[in-house]
PDB file of C-alpha atoms and ligand atoms in Angstrom:
ATOM      1  CA  MET A   1     -40.907  32.468 119.669  1.00  0.00           C
ATOM      2  CA  GLU A   2     -40.374  29.484 121.821  1.00  0.00           C
ATOM      3  CA  PHE A   3     -37.327  29.820 124.172  1.00  0.00           C
ATOM      4  CA  SER A   4     -35.567  27.577 126.806  1.00  0.00           C
ATOM      5  CA  VAL A   5     -36.420  28.162 130.049  1.00  0.00           C
ATOM      6  CA  TYR A   6     -33.256  28.214 131.309  1.00  0.00           C
ATOM      7  CA  GLU A   7     -33.924  31.960 129.423  1.00  0.00           C
ATOM      8  CA  MET A   8     -35.947  33.124 132.345  1.00  0.00           C
ATOM      9  CA  ASP A   9     -34.877  35.533 134.670  1.00  0.00           C
ATOM     10  CA  PHE A  10     -35.406  32.790 137.521  1.00  0.00           C
ATOM     11  CA  ALA A  11     -33.310  29.492 135.709  1.00  0.00           C
ATOM     12  CA  GLY A  12     -30.304  32.004 135.426  1.00  0.00           C
ATOM     13  CA  GLY A  13     -31.145  33.318 132.122  1.00  0.00           C
ATOM     14  CA  THR A  14     -32.514  37.520 131.470  1.00  0.00           C
ATOM     15  CA  VAL A  15     -36.763  37.599 130.291  1.00  0.00           C
ATOM     16  CA  PRO A  16     -38.436  38.947 133.329  1.00  0.00           C
ATOM     17  CA  ALA A  17     -40.891  36.426 134.328  1.00  0.00           C
ATOM     18  CA  GLY A  18     -43.551  38.048 134.205  1.00  0.00           C
ATOM     19  CA  MET A  19     -43.571  39.100 130.546  1.00  0.00           C
ATOM     20  CA  ALA A  20     -43.501  35.068 129.986  1.00  0.00           C
ATOM     21  CA  HIS A  21     -44.870  32.278 130.252  1.00  0.00           C
ATOM     22  CA  GLU A  22     -44.285  28.727 130.007  1.00  0.00           C
ATOM     23  CA  VAL A  23     -45.703  26.570 126.642  1.00  0.00           C
ATOM     24  CA  ASN A  24     -44.197  23.463 127.930  1.00  0.00           C
ATOM     25  CA  GLY A  25     -42.134  22.289 131.255  1.00  0.00           C
ATOM     26  CA  ASN A  26     -39.024  23.300 129.079  1.00  0.00           C
ATOM     27  CA  THR A  27     -39.874  26.025 126.160  1.00  0.00           C
ATOM     28  CA  TRP A  28     -41.184  29.446 127.571  1.00  0.00           C
ATOM     29  CA  ARG A  29     -42.989  32.191 125.337  1.00  0.00           C
ATOM     30  CA  MET A  30     -42.848  36.126 124.986  1.00  0.00           C
ATOM     31  CA  HIS A  31     -47.652  36.901 126.470  1.00  0.00           C
ATOM     32  CA  GLY A  32     -48.712  37.983 122.622  1.00  0.00           C
ATOM     33  CA  THR A  33     -46.153  35.793 120.330  1.00  0.00           C
ATOM     34  CA  ASP A  34     -49.221  32.701 120.382  1.00  0.00           C
ATOM     35  CA  ALA A  35     -52.011  35.618 120.588  1.00  0.00           C
ATOM     36  CA  VAL A  36     -53.743  36.497 116.961  1.00  0.00           C
ATOM     37  CA  PRO A  37     -52.377  38.972 115.661  1.00  0.00           C
ATOM     38  CA  ILE A  38     -49.039  38.395 117.070  1.00  0.00           C
ATOM     39  CA  ARG A  39     -48.198  41.572 119.737  1.00  0.00           C
ATOM     40  CA  CYS A  40     -45.245  40.530 121.925  1.00  0.00           C
ATOM     41  CA  THR A  41     -45.615  42.563 124.992  1.00  0.00           C
ATOM     42  CA  ALA A  42     -42.365  43.993 125.220  1.00  0.00           C
ATOM     43  CA  LEU A  43     -42.910  46.106 122.369  1.00  0.00           C
ATOM     44  CA  THR A  44     -44.096  50.080 122.307  1.00  0.00           C
ATOM     45  CA  GLY A  45     -45.023  52.003 119.381  1.00  0.00           C
ATOM     46  CA  ALA A  46     -46.574  51.314 116.024  1.00  0.00           C
ATOM     47  CA  VAL A  47     -45.610  48.705 113.657  1.00  0.00           C
ATOM     48  CA  GLY A  48     -44.790  50.539 110.399  1.00  0.00           C
ATOM     49  CA  GLU A  49     -44.340  53.350 112.251  1.00  0.00           C
ATOM     50  CA  LYS A  50     -41.606  53.245 115.568  1.00  0.00           C
ATOM     51  CA  VAL A  51     -41.093  51.075 117.731  1.00  0.00           C
ATOM     52  CA  GLY A  52     -38.987  49.752 120.571  1.00  0.00           C
ATOM     53  CA  CYS A  53     -38.207  46.760 123.087  1.00  0.00           C
ATOM     54  CA  THR A  54     -38.845  47.221 126.579  1.00  0.00           C
ATOM     55  CA  ILE A  55     -36.469  44.435 126.980  1.00  0.00           C
ATOM     56  CA  TYR A  56     -34.032  45.193 124.431  1.00  0.00           C
ATOM     57  CA  PRO A  57     -30.976  43.985 127.305  1.00  0.00           C
ATOM     58  CA  LEU A  58     -32.874  41.068 128.123  1.00  0.00           C
ATOM     59  CA  ARG A  59     -34.277  40.174 124.756  1.00  0.00           C
ATOM     60  CA  PRO A  60     -34.766  35.711 124.680  1.00  0.00           C
ATOM     61  CA  ALA A  61     -31.800  34.480 121.669  1.00  0.00           C
ATOM     62  CA  PRO A  62     -34.959  34.381 119.025  1.00  0.00           C
ATOM     63  CA  CYS A  63     -34.715  37.684 118.985  1.00  0.00           C
ATOM     64  CA  HIS A  64     -31.107  38.372 118.699  1.00  0.00           C
ATOM     65  CA  GLU A  65     -30.940  35.995 115.391  1.00  0.00           C
ATOM     66  CA  LEU A  66     -33.631  38.972 113.963  1.00  0.00           C
ATOM     67  CA  VAL A  67     -30.910  41.006 113.351  1.00  0.00           C
ATOM     68  CA  GLU A  68     -32.133  43.907 111.058  1.00  0.00           C
ATOM     69  CA  GLY A  69     -31.354  43.101 106.994  1.00  0.00           C
ATOM     70  CA  SER A  70     -31.496  39.363 107.726  1.00  0.00           C
ATOM     71  CA  GLU A  71     -33.784  37.364 106.062  1.00  0.00           C
ATOM     72  CA  ALA A  72     -35.921  36.622 108.935  1.00  0.00           C
ATOM     73  CA  CYS A  73     -36.928  40.732 109.574  1.00  0.00           C
ATOM     74  CA  HIS A  74     -37.705  40.143 105.549  1.00  0.00           C
ATOM     75  CA  LYS A  75     -40.039  36.939 105.811  1.00  0.00           C
ATOM     76  CA  ALA A  76     -41.513  39.335 109.416  1.00  0.00           C
ATOM     77  CA  ARG A  77     -42.171  42.094 107.412  1.00  0.00           C
ATOM     78  CA  ALA A  78     -43.475  40.252 104.323  1.00  0.00           C
ATOM     79  CA  LYS A  79     -46.101  38.624 107.123  1.00  0.00           C
ATOM     80  CA  LEU A  80     -46.693  42.823 108.182  1.00  0.00           C
ATOM     81  CA  GLY A  81     -47.350  44.012 104.218  1.00  0.00           C
ATOM     82  CA  LEU A  82     -43.884  45.837 105.238  1.00  0.00           C
ATOM     83  CA  PRO A  83     -41.461  46.058 102.495  1.00  0.00           C
ATOM     84  CA  SER A  84     -37.611  44.990 103.236  1.00  0.00           C
ATOM     85  CA  LEU A  85     -35.509  47.071 104.410  1.00  0.00           C
ATOM     86  CA  GLY A  86     -32.266  46.563 102.401  1.00  0.00           C
TER      87      GLY A  86
HETATM   88  S1  LIG B 101     -36.998  41.594 120.586  1.00  0.00           S
HETATM   89 FE1  LIG B 101     -38.276  43.120 122.596  1.00  0.00          FE
HETATM   90  S2  LIG B 101     -40.704  43.115 121.241  1.00  0.00           S
HETATM   91 FE2  LIG B 101     -39.159  41.444 119.698  1.00  0.00          FE
HETATM   92  S3  LIG B 101     -40.297  39.935 119.602  1.00  0.00           S
HETATM   93 FE3  LIG B 101     -38.272  39.691 121.062  1.00  0.00          FE
HETATM   94  S4  LIG B 101     -38.942  40.890 122.961  1.00  0.00           S
HETATM   95 FE4  LIG B 101     -40.210  41.035 122.243  1.00  0.00          FE
END
């Protein structure tokens, strides 16, 4: 999940700089999203039980697009072996 540098707080956006890293000059990623297994640094809780985002109001655009019940949500849950939410 990559997003524009302009979503970073130091570049006028909202994503805290300490929670993401540069992929190239214009593209950034949340820490942990290029690891195996993937786990965003902003995620709290246990996947499949109860989770939360510690920067929810500040999260980058790709996170806004992953709406509960969307196709992207179904695919993300399927990758983790979790059932669809509806
Ligand atoms: S919604 Fe929050 S925890 Fe989930 S990927 Fe985005 S920043 Fe990370």
